[in-house]
CSV table of C-alpha atoms in Angstrom, one decimal:
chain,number,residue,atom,x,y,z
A,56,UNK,CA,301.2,381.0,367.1
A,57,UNK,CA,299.2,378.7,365.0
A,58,UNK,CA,301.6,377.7,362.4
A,59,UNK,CA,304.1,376.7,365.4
A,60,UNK,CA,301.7,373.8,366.7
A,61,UNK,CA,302.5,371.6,363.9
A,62,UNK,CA,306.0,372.1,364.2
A,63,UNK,CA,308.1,369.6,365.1
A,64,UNK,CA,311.7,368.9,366.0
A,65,UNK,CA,314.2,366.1,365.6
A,66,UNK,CA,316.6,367.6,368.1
A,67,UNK,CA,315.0,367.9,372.0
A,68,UNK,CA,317.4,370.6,372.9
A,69,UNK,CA,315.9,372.8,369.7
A,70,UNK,CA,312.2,372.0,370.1
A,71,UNK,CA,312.4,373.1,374.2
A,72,UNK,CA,314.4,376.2,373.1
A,73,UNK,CA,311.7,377.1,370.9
A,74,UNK,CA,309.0,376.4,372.8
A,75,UNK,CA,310.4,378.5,375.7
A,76,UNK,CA,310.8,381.2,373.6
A,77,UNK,CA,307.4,381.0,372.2
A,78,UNK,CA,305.8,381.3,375.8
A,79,UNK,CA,308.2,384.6,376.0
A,80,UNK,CA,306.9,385.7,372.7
A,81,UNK,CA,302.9,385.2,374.1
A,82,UNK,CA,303.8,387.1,377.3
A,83,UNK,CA,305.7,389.7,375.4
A,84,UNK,CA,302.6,390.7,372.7
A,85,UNK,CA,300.2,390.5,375.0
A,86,UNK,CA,302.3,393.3,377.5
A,87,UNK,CA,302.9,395.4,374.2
A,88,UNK,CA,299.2,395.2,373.5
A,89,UNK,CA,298.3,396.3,377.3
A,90,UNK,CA,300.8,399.1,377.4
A,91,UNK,CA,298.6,401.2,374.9
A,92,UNK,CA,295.3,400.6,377.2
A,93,UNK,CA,296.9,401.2,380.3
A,94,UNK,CA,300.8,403.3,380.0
A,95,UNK,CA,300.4,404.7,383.6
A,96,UNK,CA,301.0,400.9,385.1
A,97,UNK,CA,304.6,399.4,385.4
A,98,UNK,CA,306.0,396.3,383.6
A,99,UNK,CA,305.3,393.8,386.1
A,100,UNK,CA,301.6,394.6,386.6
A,101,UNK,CA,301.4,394.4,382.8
A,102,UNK,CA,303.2,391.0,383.0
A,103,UNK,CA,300.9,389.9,385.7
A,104,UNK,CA,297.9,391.1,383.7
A,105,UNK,CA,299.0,389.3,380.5
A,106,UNK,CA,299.7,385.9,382.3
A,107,UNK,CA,295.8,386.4,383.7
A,108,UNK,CA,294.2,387.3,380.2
A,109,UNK,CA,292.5,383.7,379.6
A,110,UNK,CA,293.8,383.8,375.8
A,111,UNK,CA,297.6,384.2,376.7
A,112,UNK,CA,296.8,381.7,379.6
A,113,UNK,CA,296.2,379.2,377.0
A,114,UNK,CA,298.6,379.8,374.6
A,115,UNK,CA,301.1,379.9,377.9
A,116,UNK,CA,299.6,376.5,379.1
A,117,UNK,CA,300.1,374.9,375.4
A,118,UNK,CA,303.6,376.0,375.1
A,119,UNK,CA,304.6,374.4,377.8
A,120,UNK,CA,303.1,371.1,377.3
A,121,UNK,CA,305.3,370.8,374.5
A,122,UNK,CA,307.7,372.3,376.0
A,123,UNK,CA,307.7,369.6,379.0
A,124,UNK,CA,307.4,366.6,376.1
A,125,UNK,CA,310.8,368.5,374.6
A,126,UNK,CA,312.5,368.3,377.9
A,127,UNK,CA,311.3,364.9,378.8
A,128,UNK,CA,313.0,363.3,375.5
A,129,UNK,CA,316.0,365.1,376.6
A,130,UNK,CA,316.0,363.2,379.6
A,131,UNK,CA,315.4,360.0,377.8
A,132,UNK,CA,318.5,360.7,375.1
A,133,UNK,CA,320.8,361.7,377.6
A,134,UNK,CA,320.0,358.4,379.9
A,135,UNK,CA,319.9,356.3,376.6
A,136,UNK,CA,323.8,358.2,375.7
A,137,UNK,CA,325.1,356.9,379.3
């Protein structure tokens, strides 16, 4: 993820869509990478354990501050369009 934290986005709607999709991504890798360790456990353990893993926590928590700024100047273009 480290070339996404300089991207940025003239369009809200396309900056929170990526964003969301980038927190997917983290969760995703991280499951992929736990399945080989552990294939006896079901998905949603290895969801659970991925959100816990203190490297996807704060790739998870940094993706959504910029997903939160995208929304918010969403917000602000729509109530600026009224």
């Amino acid at each position: 993820m480290p070339h996404a934290q300089k991207r940025m986005f003239t369009d809200p709607a396309a900056g929170a869509a990526f964003w969301a999709d980038e927190i997917e991504e983290a969760k995703r890798d991280c499951v992929n990478r736990l399945r080989y360790a552990f294939p006896e456990l079901p998905e949603s353990a290895l969801v659970g354990m991925a959100v816990e893993h203190p490297a996807v926590a704060a790739q998870i928590r940094y993706c959504r501050k910029r997903l939160a700024y995208y929304r918010r100047l969403q917000r602000r273009r729509a109530a600026h369009a009224v």
